[in-house]
Amino acid sequence: MSVIGFQQYMEQLKQLGADLDDSAQRVLSQMNAKAMAETIKQTPVGKYPKGSGKVGGTLRKGWINGGTHKVGNGHESKYHNSVYYSLYVNNGHRIVSKKGETTGWVDGIRMLEYGQNSAQESAQSIFNKEIQRVKKKGGW
């Protein structure tokens, strides 16, 4: 969804007499939930041999919803992962030998990008549902 599309959406809501702050909060919360769900789905889970005592899934369980908040004239919605190595899994990292030499590179999974793309793809339908909700509430 482009900025122009978002402005058209806001104009439609203004014409319907909607509370723009409430609508923006609702839309961003839904987009945040969609992005976080897809990000969690794309987050890899470690596989360990039986009897090793290790359990995978720490990275996947580490996602935390930061919520949606009004910031200045706009709104902000975010989520993050509290596991220290999540950045390396997402973006990739170098492989270092015992001597400290770089011996290779591991590509990142890009799970955050999958989540962002998922939210952008669903933005139009989320906006349309909000417009329908406002119309129904206003008796249109």
mmCIF file with all atom_site columns, N, CA and C in Angstrom, residues 10-11 36 78 90 98 112 114-115 122 133 135:
data_model
loop_
_atom_site.group_PDB
_atom_site.id
_atom_site.type_symbol
_atom_site.label_atom_id
_atom_site.label_alt_id
_atom_site.label_comp_id
_atom_site.label_asym_id
_atom_site.label_entity_id
_atom_site.label_seq_id
_atom_site.pdbx_PDB_ins_code
_atom_site.Cartn_x
_atom_site.Cartn_y
_atom_site.Cartn_z
_atom_site.occupancy
_atom_site.B_iso_or_equiv
_atom_site.pdbx_formal_charge
_atom_site.auth_seq_id
_atom_site.auth_comp_id
_atom_site.auth_asym_id
_atom_site.auth_atom_id
_atom_site.pdbx_PDB_model_num
ATOM 1  N N  . MET A 1 10  ? -7.752  7.482   4.562  1.00 0.00 ? 10  MET A N  1
ATOM 2  C CA . MET A 1 10  ? -8.024  8.444   5.629  1.00 0.00 ? 10  MET A CA 1
ATOM 3  C C  . MET A 1 10  ? -9.123  9.431   5.212  1.00 0.00 ? 10  MET A C  1
ATOM 4  N N  . GLU A 1 11  ? -9.130  9.830   3.944  1.00 0.00 ? 11  GLU A N  1
ATOM 5  C CA . GLU A 1 11  ? -10.180 10.725  3.451  1.00 0.00 ? 11  GLU A CA 1
ATOM 6  C C  . GLU A 1 11  ? -11.546 10.055  3.532  1.00 0.00 ? 11  GLU A C  1
ATOM 7  N N  . MET A 1 36  ? 3.494   -10.076 13.015 1.00 0.00 ? 36  MET A N  1
ATOM 8  C CA . MET A 1 36  ? 4.115   -10.881 14.071 1.00 0.00 ? 36  MET A CA 1
ATOM 9  C C  . MET A 1 36  ? 3.804   -12.366 13.885 1.00 0.00 ? 36  MET A C  1
ATOM 10 N N  . LYS A 1 78  ? 4.893   -1.987  17.102 1.00 0.00 ? 78  LYS A N  1
ATOM 11 C CA . LYS A 1 78  ? 6.136   -2.742  16.959 1.00 0.00 ? 78  LYS A CA 1
ATOM 12 C C  . LYS A 1 78  ? 6.092   -4.056  17.722 1.00 0.00 ? 78  LYS A C  1
ATOM 13 N N  . ASN A 1 90  ? 18.324  -13.546 11.637 1.00 0.00 ? 90  ASN A N  1
ATOM 14 C CA . ASN A 1 90  ? 17.568  -12.789 10.648 1.00 0.00 ? 90  ASN A CA 1
ATOM 15 C C  . ASN A 1 90  ? 18.459  -12.239 9.535  1.00 0.00 ? 90  ASN A C  1
ATOM 16 N N  . LYS A 1 98  ? 38.668  -21.149 15.070 1.00 0.00 ? 98  LYS A N  1
ATOM 17 C CA . LYS A 1 98  ? 39.261  -20.996 16.405 1.00 0.00 ? 98  LYS A CA 1
ATOM 18 C C  . LYS A 1 98  ? 40.413  -19.990 16.395 1.00 0.00 ? 98  LYS A C  1
ATOM 19 N N  . LEU A 1 112 ? 11.841  -11.313 9.667  1.00 0.00 ? 112 LEU A N  1
ATOM 20 C CA . LEU A 1 112 ? 11.182  -10.017 9.874  1.00 0.00 ? 112 LEU A CA 1
ATOM 21 C C  . LEU A 1 112 ? 10.644  -9.453  8.563  1.00 0.00 ? 112 LEU A C  1
ATOM 22 N N  . TYR A 1 114 ? 9.653   -11.183 5.980  1.00 0.00 ? 114 TYR A N  1
ATOM 23 C CA . TYR A 1 114 ? 8.448   -11.946 5.644  1.00 0.00 ? 114 TYR A CA 1
ATOM 24 C C  . TYR A 1 114 ? 7.241   -11.367 6.380  1.00 0.00 ? 114 TYR A C  1
ATOM 25 N N  . GLY A 1 115 ? 7.423   -11.048 7.642  1.00 0.00 ? 115 GLY A N  1
ATOM 26 C CA . GLY A 1 115 ? 6.336   -10.479 8.432  1.00 0.00 ? 115 GLY A CA 1
ATOM 27 C C  . GLY A 1 115 ? 5.887   -9.126  7.911  1.00 0.00 ? 115 GLY A C  1
ATOM 28 N N  . SER A 1 122 ? -1.682  -7.550  3.319  1.00 0.00 ? 122 SER A N  1
ATOM 29 C CA . SER A 1 122 ? -3.022  -7.601  3.905  1.00 0.00 ? 122 SER A CA 1
ATOM 30 C C  . SER A 1 122 ? -3.562  -6.219  4.265  1.00 0.00 ? 122 SER A C  1
ATOM 31 N N  . ARG A 1 133 ? -16.578 -1.393  9.058  1.00 0.00 ? 133 ARG A N  1
ATOM 32 C CA . ARG A 1 133 ? -16.939 -1.318  10.476 1.00 0.00 ? 133 ARG A CA 1
ATOM 33 C C  . ARG A 1 133 ? -17.466 0.073   10.825 1.00 0.00 ? 133 ARG A C  1
ATOM 34 N N  . LYS A 1 135 ? -18.760 2.257   8.722  1.00 0.00 ? 135 LYS A N  1
ATOM 35 C CA . LYS A 1 135 ? -20.051 2.442   8.049  1.00 0.00 ? 135 LYS A CA 1
ATOM 36 C C  . LYS A 1 135 ? -21.173 1.778   8.840  1.00 0.00 ? 135 LYS A C  1
#
